[in-house]
PDB file of C-alpha atoms in Angstrom:
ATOM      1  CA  UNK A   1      38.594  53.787 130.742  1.00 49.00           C
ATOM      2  CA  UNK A   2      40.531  55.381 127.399  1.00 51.00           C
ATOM      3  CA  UNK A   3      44.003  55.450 128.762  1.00 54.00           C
ATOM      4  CA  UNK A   4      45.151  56.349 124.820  1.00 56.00           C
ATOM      5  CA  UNK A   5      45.700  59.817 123.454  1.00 70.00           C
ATOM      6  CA  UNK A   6      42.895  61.952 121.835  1.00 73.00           C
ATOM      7  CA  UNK A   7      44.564  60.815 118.281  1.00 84.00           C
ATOM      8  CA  UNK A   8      43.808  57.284 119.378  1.00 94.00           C
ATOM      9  CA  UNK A   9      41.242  55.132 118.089  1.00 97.00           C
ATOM     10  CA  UNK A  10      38.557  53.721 120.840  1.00 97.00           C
ATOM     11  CA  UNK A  11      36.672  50.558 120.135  1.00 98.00           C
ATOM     12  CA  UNK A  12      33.927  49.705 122.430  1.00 96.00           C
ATOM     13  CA  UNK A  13      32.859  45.954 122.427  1.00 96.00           C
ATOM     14  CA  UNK A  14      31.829  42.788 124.338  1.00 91.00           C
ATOM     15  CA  UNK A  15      33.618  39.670 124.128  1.00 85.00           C
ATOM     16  CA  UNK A  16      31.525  37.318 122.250  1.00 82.00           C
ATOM     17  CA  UNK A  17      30.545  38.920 118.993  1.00 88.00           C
ATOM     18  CA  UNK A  18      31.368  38.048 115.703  1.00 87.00           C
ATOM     19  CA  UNK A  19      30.755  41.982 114.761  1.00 92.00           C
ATOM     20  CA  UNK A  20      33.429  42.915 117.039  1.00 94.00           C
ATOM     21  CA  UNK A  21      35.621  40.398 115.811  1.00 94.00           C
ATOM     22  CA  UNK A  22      35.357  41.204 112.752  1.00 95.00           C
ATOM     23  CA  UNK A  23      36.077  44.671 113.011  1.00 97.00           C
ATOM     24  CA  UNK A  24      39.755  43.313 115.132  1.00 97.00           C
ATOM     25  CA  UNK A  25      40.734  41.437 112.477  1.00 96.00           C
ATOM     26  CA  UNK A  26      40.474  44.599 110.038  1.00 97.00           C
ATOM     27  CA  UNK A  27      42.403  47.150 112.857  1.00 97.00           C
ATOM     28  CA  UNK A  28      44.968  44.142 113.701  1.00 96.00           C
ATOM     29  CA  UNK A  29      45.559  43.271 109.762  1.00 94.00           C
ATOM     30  CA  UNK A  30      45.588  47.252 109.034  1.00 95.00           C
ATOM     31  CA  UNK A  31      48.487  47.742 111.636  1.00 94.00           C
ATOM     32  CA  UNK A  32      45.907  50.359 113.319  1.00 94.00           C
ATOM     33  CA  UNK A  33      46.668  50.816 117.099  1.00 95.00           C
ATOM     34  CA  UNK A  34      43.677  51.290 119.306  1.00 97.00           C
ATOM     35  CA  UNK A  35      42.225  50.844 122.868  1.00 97.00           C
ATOM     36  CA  UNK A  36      39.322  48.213 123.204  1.00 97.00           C
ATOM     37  CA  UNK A  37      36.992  49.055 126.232  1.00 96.00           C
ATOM     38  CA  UNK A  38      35.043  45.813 126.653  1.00 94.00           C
ATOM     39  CA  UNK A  39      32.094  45.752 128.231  1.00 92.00           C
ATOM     40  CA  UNK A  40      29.693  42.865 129.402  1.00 85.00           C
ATOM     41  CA  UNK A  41      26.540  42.811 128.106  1.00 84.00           C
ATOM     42  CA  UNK A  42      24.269  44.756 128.967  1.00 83.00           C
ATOM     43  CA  UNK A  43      25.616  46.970 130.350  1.00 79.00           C
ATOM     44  CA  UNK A  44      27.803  47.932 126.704  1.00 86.00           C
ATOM     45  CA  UNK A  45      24.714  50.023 126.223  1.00 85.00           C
ATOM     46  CA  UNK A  46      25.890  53.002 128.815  1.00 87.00           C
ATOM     47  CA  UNK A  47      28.922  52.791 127.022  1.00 89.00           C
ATOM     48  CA  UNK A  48      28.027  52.582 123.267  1.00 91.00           C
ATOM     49  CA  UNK A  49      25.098  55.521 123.654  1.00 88.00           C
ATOM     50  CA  UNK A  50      27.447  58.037 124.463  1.00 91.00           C
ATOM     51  CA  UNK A  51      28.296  57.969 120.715  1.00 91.00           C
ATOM     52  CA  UNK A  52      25.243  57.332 119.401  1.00 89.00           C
ATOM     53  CA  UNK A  53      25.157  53.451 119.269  1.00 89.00           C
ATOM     54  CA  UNK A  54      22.822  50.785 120.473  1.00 88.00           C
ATOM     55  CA  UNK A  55      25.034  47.861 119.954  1.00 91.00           C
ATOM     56  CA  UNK A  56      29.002  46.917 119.447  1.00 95.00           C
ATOM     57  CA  UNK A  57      30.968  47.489 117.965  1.00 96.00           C
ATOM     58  CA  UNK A  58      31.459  51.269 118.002  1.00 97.00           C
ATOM     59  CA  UNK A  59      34.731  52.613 116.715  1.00 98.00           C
ATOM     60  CA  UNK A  60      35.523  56.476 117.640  1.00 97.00           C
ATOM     61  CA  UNK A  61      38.135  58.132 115.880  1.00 96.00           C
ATOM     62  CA  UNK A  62      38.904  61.885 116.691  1.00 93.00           C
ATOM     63  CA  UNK A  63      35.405  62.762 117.939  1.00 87.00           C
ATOM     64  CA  UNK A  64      33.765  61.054 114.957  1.00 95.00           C
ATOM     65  CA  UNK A  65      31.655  57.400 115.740  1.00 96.00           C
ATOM     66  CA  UNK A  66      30.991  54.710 113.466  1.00 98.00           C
ATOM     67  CA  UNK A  67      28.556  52.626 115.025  1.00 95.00           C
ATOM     68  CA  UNK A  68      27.802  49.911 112.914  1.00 92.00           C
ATOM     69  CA  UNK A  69      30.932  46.777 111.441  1.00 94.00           C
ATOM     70  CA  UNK A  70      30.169  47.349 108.371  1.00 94.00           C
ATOM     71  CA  UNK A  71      30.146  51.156 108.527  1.00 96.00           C
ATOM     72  CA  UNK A  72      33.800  51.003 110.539  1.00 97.00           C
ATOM     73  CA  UNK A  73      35.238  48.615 107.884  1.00 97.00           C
ATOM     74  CA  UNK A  74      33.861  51.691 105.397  1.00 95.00           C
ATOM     75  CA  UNK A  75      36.019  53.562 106.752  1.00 97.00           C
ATOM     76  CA  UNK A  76      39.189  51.856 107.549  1.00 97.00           C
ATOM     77  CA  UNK A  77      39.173  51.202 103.973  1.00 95.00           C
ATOM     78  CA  UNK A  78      39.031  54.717 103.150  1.00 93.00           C
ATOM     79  CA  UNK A  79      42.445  55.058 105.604  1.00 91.00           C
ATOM     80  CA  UNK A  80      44.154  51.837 104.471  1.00 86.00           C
ATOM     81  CA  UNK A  81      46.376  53.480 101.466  1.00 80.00           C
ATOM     82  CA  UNK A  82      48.042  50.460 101.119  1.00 84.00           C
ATOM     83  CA  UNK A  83      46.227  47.440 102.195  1.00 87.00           C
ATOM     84  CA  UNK A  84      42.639  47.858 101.053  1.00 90.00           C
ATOM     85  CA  UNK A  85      39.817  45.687 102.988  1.00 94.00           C
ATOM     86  CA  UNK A  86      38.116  45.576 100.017  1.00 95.00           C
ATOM     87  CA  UNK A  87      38.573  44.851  96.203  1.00 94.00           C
ATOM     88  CA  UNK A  88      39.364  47.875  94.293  1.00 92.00           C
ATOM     89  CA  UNK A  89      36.920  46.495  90.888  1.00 96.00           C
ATOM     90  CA  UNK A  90      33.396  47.390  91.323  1.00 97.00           C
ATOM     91  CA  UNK A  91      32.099  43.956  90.779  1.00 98.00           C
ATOM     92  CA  UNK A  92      34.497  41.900  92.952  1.00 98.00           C
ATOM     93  CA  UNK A  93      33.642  44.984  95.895  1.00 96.00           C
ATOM     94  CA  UNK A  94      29.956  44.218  95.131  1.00 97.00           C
ATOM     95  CA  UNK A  95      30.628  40.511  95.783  1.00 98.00           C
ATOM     96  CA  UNK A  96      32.679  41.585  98.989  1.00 95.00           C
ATOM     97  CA  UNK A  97      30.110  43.337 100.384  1.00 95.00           C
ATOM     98  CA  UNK A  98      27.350  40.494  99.409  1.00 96.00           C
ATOM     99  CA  UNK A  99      29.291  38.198 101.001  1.00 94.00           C
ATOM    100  CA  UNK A 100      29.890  40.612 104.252  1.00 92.00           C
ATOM    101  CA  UNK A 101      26.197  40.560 104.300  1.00 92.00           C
ATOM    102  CA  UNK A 102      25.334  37.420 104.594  1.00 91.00           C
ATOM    103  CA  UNK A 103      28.226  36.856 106.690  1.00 89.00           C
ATOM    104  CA  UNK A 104      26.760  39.321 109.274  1.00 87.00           C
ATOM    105  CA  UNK A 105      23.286  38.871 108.877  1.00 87.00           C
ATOM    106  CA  UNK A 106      22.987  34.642 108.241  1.00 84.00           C
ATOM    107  CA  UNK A 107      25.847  32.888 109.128  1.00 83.00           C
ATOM    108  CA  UNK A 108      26.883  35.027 112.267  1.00 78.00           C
ATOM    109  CA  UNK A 109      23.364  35.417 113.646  1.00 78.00           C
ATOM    110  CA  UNK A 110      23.056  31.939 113.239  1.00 76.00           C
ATOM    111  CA  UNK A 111      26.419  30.930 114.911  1.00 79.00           C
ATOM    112  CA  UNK A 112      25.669  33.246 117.776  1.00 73.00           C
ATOM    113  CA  UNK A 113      22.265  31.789 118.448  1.00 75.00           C
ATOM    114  CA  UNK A 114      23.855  28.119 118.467  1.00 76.00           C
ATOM    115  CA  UNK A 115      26.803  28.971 120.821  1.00 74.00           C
ATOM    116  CA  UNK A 116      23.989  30.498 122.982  1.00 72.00           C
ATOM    117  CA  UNK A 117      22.069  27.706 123.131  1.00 77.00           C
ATOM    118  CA  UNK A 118      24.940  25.326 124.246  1.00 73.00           C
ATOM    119  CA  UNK A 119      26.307  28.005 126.563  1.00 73.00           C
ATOM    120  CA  UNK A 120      22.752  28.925 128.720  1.00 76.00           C
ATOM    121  CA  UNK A 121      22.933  24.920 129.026  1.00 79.00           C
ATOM    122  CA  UNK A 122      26.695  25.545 130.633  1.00 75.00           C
ATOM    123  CA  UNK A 123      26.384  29.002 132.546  1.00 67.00           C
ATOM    124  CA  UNK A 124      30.288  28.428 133.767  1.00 64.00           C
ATOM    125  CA  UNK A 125      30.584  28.933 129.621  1.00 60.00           C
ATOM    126  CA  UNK A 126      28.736  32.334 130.109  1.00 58.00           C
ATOM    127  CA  UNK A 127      30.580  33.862 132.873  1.00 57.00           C
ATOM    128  CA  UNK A 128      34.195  33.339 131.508  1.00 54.00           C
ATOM    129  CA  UNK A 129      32.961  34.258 128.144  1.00 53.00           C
ATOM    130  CA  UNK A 130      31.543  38.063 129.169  1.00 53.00           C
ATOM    131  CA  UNK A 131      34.642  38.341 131.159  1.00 49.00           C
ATOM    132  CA  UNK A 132      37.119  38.240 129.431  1.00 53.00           C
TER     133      UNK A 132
END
């Protein structure tokens, strides 16, 4: 499905997720190009093992995967000379990355399981969400 060059970043992801989302915002707001292959879920998993991954997002840049949002921010900070992702000062990157956590792990689990909930009561919801 990568109709990009070699050189060109691949980012393998389903529609719904607030990880993959996240990790859009940082490529789109970083000027990075890329090609998204999105894939419905399950069946992401065929996709995402081939580099090593269970889940989306998985961003593969010249052979190398990062298979984990916060791991692919990591590194698009690393390659953002002059728009950092995250604060340069130790403690406001510690706060950052606190906050990133809880992001992730809290408030986006929790969002997901509450759009679920109204969606599996709407399945028309589910179809044009995967599809998209």
């Amino acid at each position: 499905m990568n109709t990009a060059n070699k050189n060109t970043p691949l980012l393998i992801t389903i529609a719904t997720s607030h990880y993959c989302e996240k990790v859009r915002w940082a490529l789109d707001s970083l000027g990075v190009d890329y090609v998204e292959e999105n894939h419905a879920p399950p069946f992401h998993r065929q996709y995402t093992s081939r580099y090593g991954g269970t889940s989306v997002p998985v961003l593969v840049v010249n052979d190398k995967a990062f298979t984990d949002s916060q791991d692919i921010l990591h590194y698009l900070d690393t390659i953002a000379f002059d728009r950092q992702l995250y604060p340069q000062d130790p403690e406001l990157r510690r706060q950052a990355e606190t906050l990133e956590k809880l992001f992730d792990d809290k408030l986006g689990v929790a969002t997901r399981n509450w759009a679920y909930y109204y969606a599996i009561q709407q399945p028309w919801t589910i179809n044009s969400s995967c599809l998209e």
